[in-house]
Short mmCIF file of C-alpha atoms in Angstrom, two decimals:
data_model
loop_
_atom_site.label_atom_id
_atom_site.label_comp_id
_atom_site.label_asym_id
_atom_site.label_seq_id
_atom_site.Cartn_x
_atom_site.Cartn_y
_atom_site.Cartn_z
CA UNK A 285 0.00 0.00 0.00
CA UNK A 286 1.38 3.55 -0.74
CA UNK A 287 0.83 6.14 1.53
CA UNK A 288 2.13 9.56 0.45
CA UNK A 289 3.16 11.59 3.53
CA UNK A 290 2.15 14.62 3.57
CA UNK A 291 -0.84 14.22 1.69
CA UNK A 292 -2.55 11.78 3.99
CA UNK A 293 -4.57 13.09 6.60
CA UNK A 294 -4.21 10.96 9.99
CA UNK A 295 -6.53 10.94 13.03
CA UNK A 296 -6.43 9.23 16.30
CA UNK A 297 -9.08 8.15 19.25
CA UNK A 298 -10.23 10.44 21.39
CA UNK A 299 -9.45 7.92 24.14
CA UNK A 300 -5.61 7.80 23.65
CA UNK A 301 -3.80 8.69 26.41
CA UNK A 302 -2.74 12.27 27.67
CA UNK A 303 0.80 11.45 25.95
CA UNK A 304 -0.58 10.70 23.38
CA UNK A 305 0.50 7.23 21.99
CA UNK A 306 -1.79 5.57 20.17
CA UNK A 307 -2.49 4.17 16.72
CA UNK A 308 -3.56 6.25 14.32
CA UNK A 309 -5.65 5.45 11.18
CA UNK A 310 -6.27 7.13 7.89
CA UNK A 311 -9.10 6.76 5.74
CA UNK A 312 -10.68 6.77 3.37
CA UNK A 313 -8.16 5.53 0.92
CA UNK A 314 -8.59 3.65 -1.85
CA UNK A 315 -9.79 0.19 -1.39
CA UNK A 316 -8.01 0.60 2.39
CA UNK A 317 -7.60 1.65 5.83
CA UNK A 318 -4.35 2.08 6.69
CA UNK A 319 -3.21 2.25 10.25
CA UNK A 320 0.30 3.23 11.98
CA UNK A 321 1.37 3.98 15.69
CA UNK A 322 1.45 7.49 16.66
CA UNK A 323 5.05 7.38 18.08
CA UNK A 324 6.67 6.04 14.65
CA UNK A 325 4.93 8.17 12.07
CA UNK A 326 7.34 7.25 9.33
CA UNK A 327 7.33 3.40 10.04
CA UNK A 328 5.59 0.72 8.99
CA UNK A 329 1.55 0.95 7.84
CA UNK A 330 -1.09 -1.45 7.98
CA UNK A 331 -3.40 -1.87 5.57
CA UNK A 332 -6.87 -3.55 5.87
CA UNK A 333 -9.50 -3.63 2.87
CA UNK A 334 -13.03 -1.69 4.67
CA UNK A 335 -15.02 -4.96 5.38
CA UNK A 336 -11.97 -6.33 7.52
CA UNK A 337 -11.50 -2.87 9.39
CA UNK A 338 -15.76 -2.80 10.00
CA UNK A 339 -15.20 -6.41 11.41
CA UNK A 340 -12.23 -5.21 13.89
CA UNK A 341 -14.02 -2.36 14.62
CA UNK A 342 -17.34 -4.20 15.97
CA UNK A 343 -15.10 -6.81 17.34
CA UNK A 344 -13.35 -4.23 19.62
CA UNK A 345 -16.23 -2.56 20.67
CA UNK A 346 -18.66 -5.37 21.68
CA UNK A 347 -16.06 -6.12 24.03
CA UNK A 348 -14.26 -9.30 22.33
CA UNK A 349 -10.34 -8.19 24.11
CA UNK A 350 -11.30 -6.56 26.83
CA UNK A 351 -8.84 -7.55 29.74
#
């Protein structure tokens, strides 16, 4: 997946912590969500096609890896 820096605009949770480290995800791109962690900007991406990020997504938040 190519990710120009620069041009992509990245967002985090609302929830991260007051430092600040977190992943962050950018969207929407083409056929993709990518996602990176907030205290490597220029490292590696992730990149997940929409139905697999929507599937995370509800996994996470009905509670599926809560400690």
């Amino acid at each position: 997946m190519a990710i120009q820096q620069g041009k992509t605009t990245w967002r985090k949770s609302s929830y991260s912590l007051a430092h600040g480290d977190c992943v962050e995800v950018a969207s929407p791109l083409p056929q993709s969500i990518a996602v990176r962690d907030s205290k490597d900007p220029q490292g590696p991406v992730l990149g997940f096609t929409p139905d697999a990020w929507a599937s995370f997504v509800t996994t996470v938040t009905d509670g599926a890896y809560d400690l």
